Rosetta silent file (secondary structure, phi, psi, omega in degrees, C-alpha in Angstrom):
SEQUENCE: XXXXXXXXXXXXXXXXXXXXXXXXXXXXXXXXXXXXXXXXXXXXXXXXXXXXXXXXXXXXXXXXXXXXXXXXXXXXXXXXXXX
SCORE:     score description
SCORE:     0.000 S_00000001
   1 L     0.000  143.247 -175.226   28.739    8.016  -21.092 S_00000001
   2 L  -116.051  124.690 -157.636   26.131    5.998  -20.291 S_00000001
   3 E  -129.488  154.717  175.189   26.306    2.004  -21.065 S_00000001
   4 L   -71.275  148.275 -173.502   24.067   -0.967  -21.024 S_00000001
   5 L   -50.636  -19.133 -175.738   25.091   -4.051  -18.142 S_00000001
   6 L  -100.608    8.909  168.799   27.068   -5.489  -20.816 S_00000001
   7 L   105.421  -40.222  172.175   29.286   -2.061  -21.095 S_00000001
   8 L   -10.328  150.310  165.535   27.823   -1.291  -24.761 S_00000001
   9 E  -135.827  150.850 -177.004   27.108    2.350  -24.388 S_00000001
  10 L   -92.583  139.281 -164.085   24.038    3.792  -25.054 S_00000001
  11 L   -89.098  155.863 -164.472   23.088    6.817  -27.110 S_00000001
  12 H   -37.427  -67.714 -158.867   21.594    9.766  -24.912 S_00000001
  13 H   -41.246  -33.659  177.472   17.986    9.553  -26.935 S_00000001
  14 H   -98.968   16.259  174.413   17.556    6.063  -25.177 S_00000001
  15 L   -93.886   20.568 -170.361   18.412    7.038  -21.678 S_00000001
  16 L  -138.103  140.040  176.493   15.113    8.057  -20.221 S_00000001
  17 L  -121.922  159.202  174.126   11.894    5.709  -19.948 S_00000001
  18 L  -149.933  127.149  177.722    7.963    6.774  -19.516 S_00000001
  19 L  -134.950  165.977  150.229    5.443    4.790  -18.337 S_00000001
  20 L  -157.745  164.465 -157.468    2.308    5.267  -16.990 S_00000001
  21 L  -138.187  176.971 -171.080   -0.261    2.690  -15.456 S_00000001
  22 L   -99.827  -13.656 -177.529   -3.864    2.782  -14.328 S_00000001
  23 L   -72.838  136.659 -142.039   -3.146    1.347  -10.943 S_00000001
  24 L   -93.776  133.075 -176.638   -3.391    3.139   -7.818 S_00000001
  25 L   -69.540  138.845  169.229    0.102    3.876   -6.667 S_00000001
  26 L   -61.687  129.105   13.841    0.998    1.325   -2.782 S_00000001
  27 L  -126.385  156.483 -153.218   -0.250    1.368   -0.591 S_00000001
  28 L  -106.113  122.140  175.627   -3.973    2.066   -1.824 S_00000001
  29 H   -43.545  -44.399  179.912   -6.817    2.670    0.681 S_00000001
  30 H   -35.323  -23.338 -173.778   -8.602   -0.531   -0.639 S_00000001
  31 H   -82.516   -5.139 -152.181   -6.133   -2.687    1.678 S_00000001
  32 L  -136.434   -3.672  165.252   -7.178   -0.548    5.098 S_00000001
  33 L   -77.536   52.254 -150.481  -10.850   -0.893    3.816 S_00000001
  34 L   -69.944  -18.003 -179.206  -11.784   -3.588    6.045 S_00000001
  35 L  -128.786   62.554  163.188  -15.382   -3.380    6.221 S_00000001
  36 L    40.794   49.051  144.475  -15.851   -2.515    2.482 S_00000001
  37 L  -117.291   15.373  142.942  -17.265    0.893    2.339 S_00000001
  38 L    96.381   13.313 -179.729  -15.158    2.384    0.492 S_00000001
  39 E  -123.288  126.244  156.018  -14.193    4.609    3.360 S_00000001
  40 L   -61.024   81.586 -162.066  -11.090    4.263    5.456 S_00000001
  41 L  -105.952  174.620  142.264  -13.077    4.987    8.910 S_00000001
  42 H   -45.665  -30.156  176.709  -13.462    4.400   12.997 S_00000001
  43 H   -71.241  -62.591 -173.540  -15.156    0.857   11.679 S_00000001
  44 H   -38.666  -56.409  156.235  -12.041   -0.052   10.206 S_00000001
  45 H   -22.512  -79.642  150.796  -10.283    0.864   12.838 S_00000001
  46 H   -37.278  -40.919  174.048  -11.820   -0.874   15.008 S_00000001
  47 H   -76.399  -43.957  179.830  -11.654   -4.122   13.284 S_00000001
  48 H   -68.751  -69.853  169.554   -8.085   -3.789   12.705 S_00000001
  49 H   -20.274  -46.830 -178.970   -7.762   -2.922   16.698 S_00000001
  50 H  -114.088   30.912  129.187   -8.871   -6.378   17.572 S_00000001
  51 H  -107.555   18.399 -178.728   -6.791   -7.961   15.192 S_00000001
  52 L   -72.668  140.196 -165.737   -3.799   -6.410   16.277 S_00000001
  53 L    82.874  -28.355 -156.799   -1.090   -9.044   17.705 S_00000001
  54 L  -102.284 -153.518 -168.240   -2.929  -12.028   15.769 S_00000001
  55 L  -122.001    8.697 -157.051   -1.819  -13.288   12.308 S_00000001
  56 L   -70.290  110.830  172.681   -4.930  -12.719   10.464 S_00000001
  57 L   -61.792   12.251 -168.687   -3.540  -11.901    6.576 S_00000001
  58 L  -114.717  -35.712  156.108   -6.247   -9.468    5.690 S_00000001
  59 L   -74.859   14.680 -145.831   -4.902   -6.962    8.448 S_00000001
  60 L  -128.647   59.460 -164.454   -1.248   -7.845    7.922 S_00000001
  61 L   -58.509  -17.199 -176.143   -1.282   -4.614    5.755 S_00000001
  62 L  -111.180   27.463  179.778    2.486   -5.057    5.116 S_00000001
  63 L    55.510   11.675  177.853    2.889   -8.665    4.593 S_00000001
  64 L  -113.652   46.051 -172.713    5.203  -10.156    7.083 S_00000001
  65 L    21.456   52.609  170.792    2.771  -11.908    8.572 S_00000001
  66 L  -137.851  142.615  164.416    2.168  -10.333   12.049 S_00000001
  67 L   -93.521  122.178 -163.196   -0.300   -7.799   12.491 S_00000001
  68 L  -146.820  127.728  111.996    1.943   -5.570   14.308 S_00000001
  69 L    79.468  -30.018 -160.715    3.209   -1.441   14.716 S_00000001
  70 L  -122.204   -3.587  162.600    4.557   -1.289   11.451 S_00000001
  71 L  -102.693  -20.807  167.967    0.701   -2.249    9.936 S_00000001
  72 H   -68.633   -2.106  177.555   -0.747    0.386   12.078 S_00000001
  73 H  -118.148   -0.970  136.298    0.991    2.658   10.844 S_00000001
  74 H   -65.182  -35.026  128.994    0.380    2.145    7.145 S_00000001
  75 H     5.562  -63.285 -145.624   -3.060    1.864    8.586 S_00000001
  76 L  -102.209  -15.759 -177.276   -2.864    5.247    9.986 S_00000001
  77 L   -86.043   -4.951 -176.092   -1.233    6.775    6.603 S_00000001
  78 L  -144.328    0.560  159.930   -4.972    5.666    4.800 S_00000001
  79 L   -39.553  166.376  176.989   -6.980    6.845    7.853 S_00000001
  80 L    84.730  -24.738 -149.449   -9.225    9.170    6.086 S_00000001
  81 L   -86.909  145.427  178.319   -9.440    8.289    2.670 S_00000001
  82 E  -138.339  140.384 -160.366  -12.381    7.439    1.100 S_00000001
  83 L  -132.221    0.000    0.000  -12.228    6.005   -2.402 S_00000001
């Protein structure tokens, strides 16, 4: 049986949800597009390369505000892409 947080249980017909959205499922090439050409390239690269180690929030593809190992490699996951 399948119940609601307050224990209520729910009938089967309401146990499945569908959505769908227009938004590009994370993480989206636009964030790894640093020098806006709509291609995930060697320029990007590059740019991101010498902001690696700083603090700069526009490379900090994963928010925890270091550019660090764990943004190159979301980075390296959107190499390619052109959008």
């Amino acid at each position: 049986t399948v119940a609601d947080t307050s224990g209520a249980p729910i009938d089967d017909r309401f146990t499945s949800v569908t959505f769908s959205t227009d938004r590009p499922e994370y993480p989206f090439a636009e964030i790894a597009d640093f020098d806006a050409d709509r291609d995930v390239d060697f320029a990007d690269f590059l740019l991101f390369a010498r902001a690696y180690g700083g603090t700069d929030p526009r490379y900090d593809l994963d928010g925890d505000t270091h550019v660090a190992f764990s943004d190159f490699i979301l980075f390296a996951s959107l190499y390619g892409r052109t959008f």
